[in-house]
Backbone as JSON, one array per atom type, in Angstrom:
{
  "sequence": "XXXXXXXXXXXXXXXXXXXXXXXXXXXXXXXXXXXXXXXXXXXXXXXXXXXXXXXXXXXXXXXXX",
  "N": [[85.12, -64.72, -162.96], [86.8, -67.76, -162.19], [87.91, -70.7, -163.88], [89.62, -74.06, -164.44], [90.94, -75.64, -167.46], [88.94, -78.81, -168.11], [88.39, -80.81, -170.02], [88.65, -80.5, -173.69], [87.82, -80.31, -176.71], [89.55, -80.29, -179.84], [88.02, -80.14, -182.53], [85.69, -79.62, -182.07], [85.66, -77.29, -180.92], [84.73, -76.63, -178.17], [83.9, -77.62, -174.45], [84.73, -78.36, -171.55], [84.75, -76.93, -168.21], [86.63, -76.85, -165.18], [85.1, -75.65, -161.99], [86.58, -73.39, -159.38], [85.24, -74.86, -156.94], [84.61, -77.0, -158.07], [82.78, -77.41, -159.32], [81.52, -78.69, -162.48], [81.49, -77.13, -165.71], [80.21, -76.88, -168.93], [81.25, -75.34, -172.05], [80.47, -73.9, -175.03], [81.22, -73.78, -178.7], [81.05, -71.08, -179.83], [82.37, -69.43, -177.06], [84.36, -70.04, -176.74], [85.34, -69.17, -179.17], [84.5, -66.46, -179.51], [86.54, -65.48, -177.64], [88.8, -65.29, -179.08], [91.12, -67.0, -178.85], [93.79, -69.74, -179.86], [93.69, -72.27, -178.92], [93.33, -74.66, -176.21], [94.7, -76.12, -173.62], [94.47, -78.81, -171.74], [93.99, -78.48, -167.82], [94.78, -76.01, -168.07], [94.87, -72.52, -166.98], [91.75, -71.04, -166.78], [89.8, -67.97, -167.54], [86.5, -67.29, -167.54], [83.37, -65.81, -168.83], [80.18, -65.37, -168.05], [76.45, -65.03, -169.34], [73.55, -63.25, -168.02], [71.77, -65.26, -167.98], [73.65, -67.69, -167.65], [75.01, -68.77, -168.94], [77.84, -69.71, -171.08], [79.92, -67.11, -172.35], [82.22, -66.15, -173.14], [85.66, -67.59, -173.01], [88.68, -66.73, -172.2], [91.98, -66.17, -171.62], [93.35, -65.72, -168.32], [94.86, -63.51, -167.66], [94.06, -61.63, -169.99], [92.87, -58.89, -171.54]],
  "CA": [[85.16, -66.07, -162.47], [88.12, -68.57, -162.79], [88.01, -72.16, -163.75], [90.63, -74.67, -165.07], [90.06, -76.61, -168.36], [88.82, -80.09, -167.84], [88.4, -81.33, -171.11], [88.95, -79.43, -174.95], [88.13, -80.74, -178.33], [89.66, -79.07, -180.68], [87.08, -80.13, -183.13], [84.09, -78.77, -181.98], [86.0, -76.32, -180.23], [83.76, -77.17, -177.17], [84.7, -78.63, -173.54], [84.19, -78.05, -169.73], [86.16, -76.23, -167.15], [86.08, -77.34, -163.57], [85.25, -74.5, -161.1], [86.86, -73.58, -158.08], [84.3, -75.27, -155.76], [84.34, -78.01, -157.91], [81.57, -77.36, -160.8], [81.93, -79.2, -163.66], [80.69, -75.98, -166.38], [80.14, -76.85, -170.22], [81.39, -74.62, -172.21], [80.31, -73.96, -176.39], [82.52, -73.29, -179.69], [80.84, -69.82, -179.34], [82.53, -69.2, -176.16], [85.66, -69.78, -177.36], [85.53, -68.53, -180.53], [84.67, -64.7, -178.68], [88.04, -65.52, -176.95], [90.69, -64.75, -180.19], [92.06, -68.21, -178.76], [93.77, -70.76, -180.86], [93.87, -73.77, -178.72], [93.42, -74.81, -175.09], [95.21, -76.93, -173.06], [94.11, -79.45, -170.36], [94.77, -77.6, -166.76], [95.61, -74.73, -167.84], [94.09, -72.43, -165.92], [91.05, -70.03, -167.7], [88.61, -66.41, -166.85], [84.91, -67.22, -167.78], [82.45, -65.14, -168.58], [78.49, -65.94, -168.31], [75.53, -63.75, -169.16], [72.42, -63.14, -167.24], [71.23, -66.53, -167.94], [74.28, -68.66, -166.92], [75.68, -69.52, -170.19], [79.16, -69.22, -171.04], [80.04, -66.04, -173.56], [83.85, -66.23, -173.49], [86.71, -67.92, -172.78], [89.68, -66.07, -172.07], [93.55, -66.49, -170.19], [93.01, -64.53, -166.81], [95.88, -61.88, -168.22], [93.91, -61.16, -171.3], [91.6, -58.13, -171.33]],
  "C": [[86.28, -66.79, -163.21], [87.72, -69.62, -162.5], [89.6, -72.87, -164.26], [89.98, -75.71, -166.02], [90.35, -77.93, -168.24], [88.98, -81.03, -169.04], [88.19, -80.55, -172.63], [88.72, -80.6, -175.81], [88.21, -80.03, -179.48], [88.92, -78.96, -181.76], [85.91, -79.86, -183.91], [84.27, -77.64, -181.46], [85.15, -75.64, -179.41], [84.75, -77.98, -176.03], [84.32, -78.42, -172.17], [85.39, -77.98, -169.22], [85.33, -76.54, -165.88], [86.35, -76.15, -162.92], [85.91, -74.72, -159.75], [86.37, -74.45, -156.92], [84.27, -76.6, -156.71], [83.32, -78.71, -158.86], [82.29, -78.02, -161.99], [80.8, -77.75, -164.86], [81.37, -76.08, -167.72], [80.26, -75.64, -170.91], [81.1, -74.36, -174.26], [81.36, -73.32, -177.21], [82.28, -71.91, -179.7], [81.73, -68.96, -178.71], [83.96, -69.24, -176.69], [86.12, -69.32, -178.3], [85.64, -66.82, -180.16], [86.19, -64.77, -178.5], [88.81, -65.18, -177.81], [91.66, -66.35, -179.76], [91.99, -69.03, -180.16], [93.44, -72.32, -180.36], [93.86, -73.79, -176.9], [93.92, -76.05, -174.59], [94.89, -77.56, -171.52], [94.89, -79.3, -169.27], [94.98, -76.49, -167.14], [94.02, -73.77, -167.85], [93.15, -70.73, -166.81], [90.39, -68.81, -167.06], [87.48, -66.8, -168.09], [84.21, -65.96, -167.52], [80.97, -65.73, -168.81], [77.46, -64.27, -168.23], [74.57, -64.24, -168.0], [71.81, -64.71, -166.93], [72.19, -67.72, -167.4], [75.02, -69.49, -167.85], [76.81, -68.87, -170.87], [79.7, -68.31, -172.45], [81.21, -66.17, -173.83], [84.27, -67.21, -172.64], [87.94, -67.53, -172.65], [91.03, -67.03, -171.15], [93.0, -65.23, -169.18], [93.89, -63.31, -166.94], [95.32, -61.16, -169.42], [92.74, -59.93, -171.0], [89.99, -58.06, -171.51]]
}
């Protein structure tokens, strides 16, 4: 699944990505922390992953493995 990030704080390193259709989907420092990212940038465009339950495990770039 692909979203684009809506809002980032680098902070809490926490934020929400808007889905294709339109979802607004919260995302935890967790989630990004999995990722190896340093920093995200508003719009630019991400690959989500969610487990079983619907809660967001990574954060990735859509080129990253």
């Amino acid at each position: 699944m692909q979203g684009t990030v809506a809002t980032y704080d680098a902070s809490t390193r926490s934020g929400v990505l808007l889905l294709d259709d339109g979802t607004e989907l919260a995302f935890p420092a967790r989630a990004f922390d999995a990722s190896g990212l340093r920093l995200l940038r508003l719009g630019q465009r991400v690959r989500i992953e969610r487990d079983a339950a619907g809660e967001v495990i990574r954060v990735s770039l859509p080129t990253m493995a």
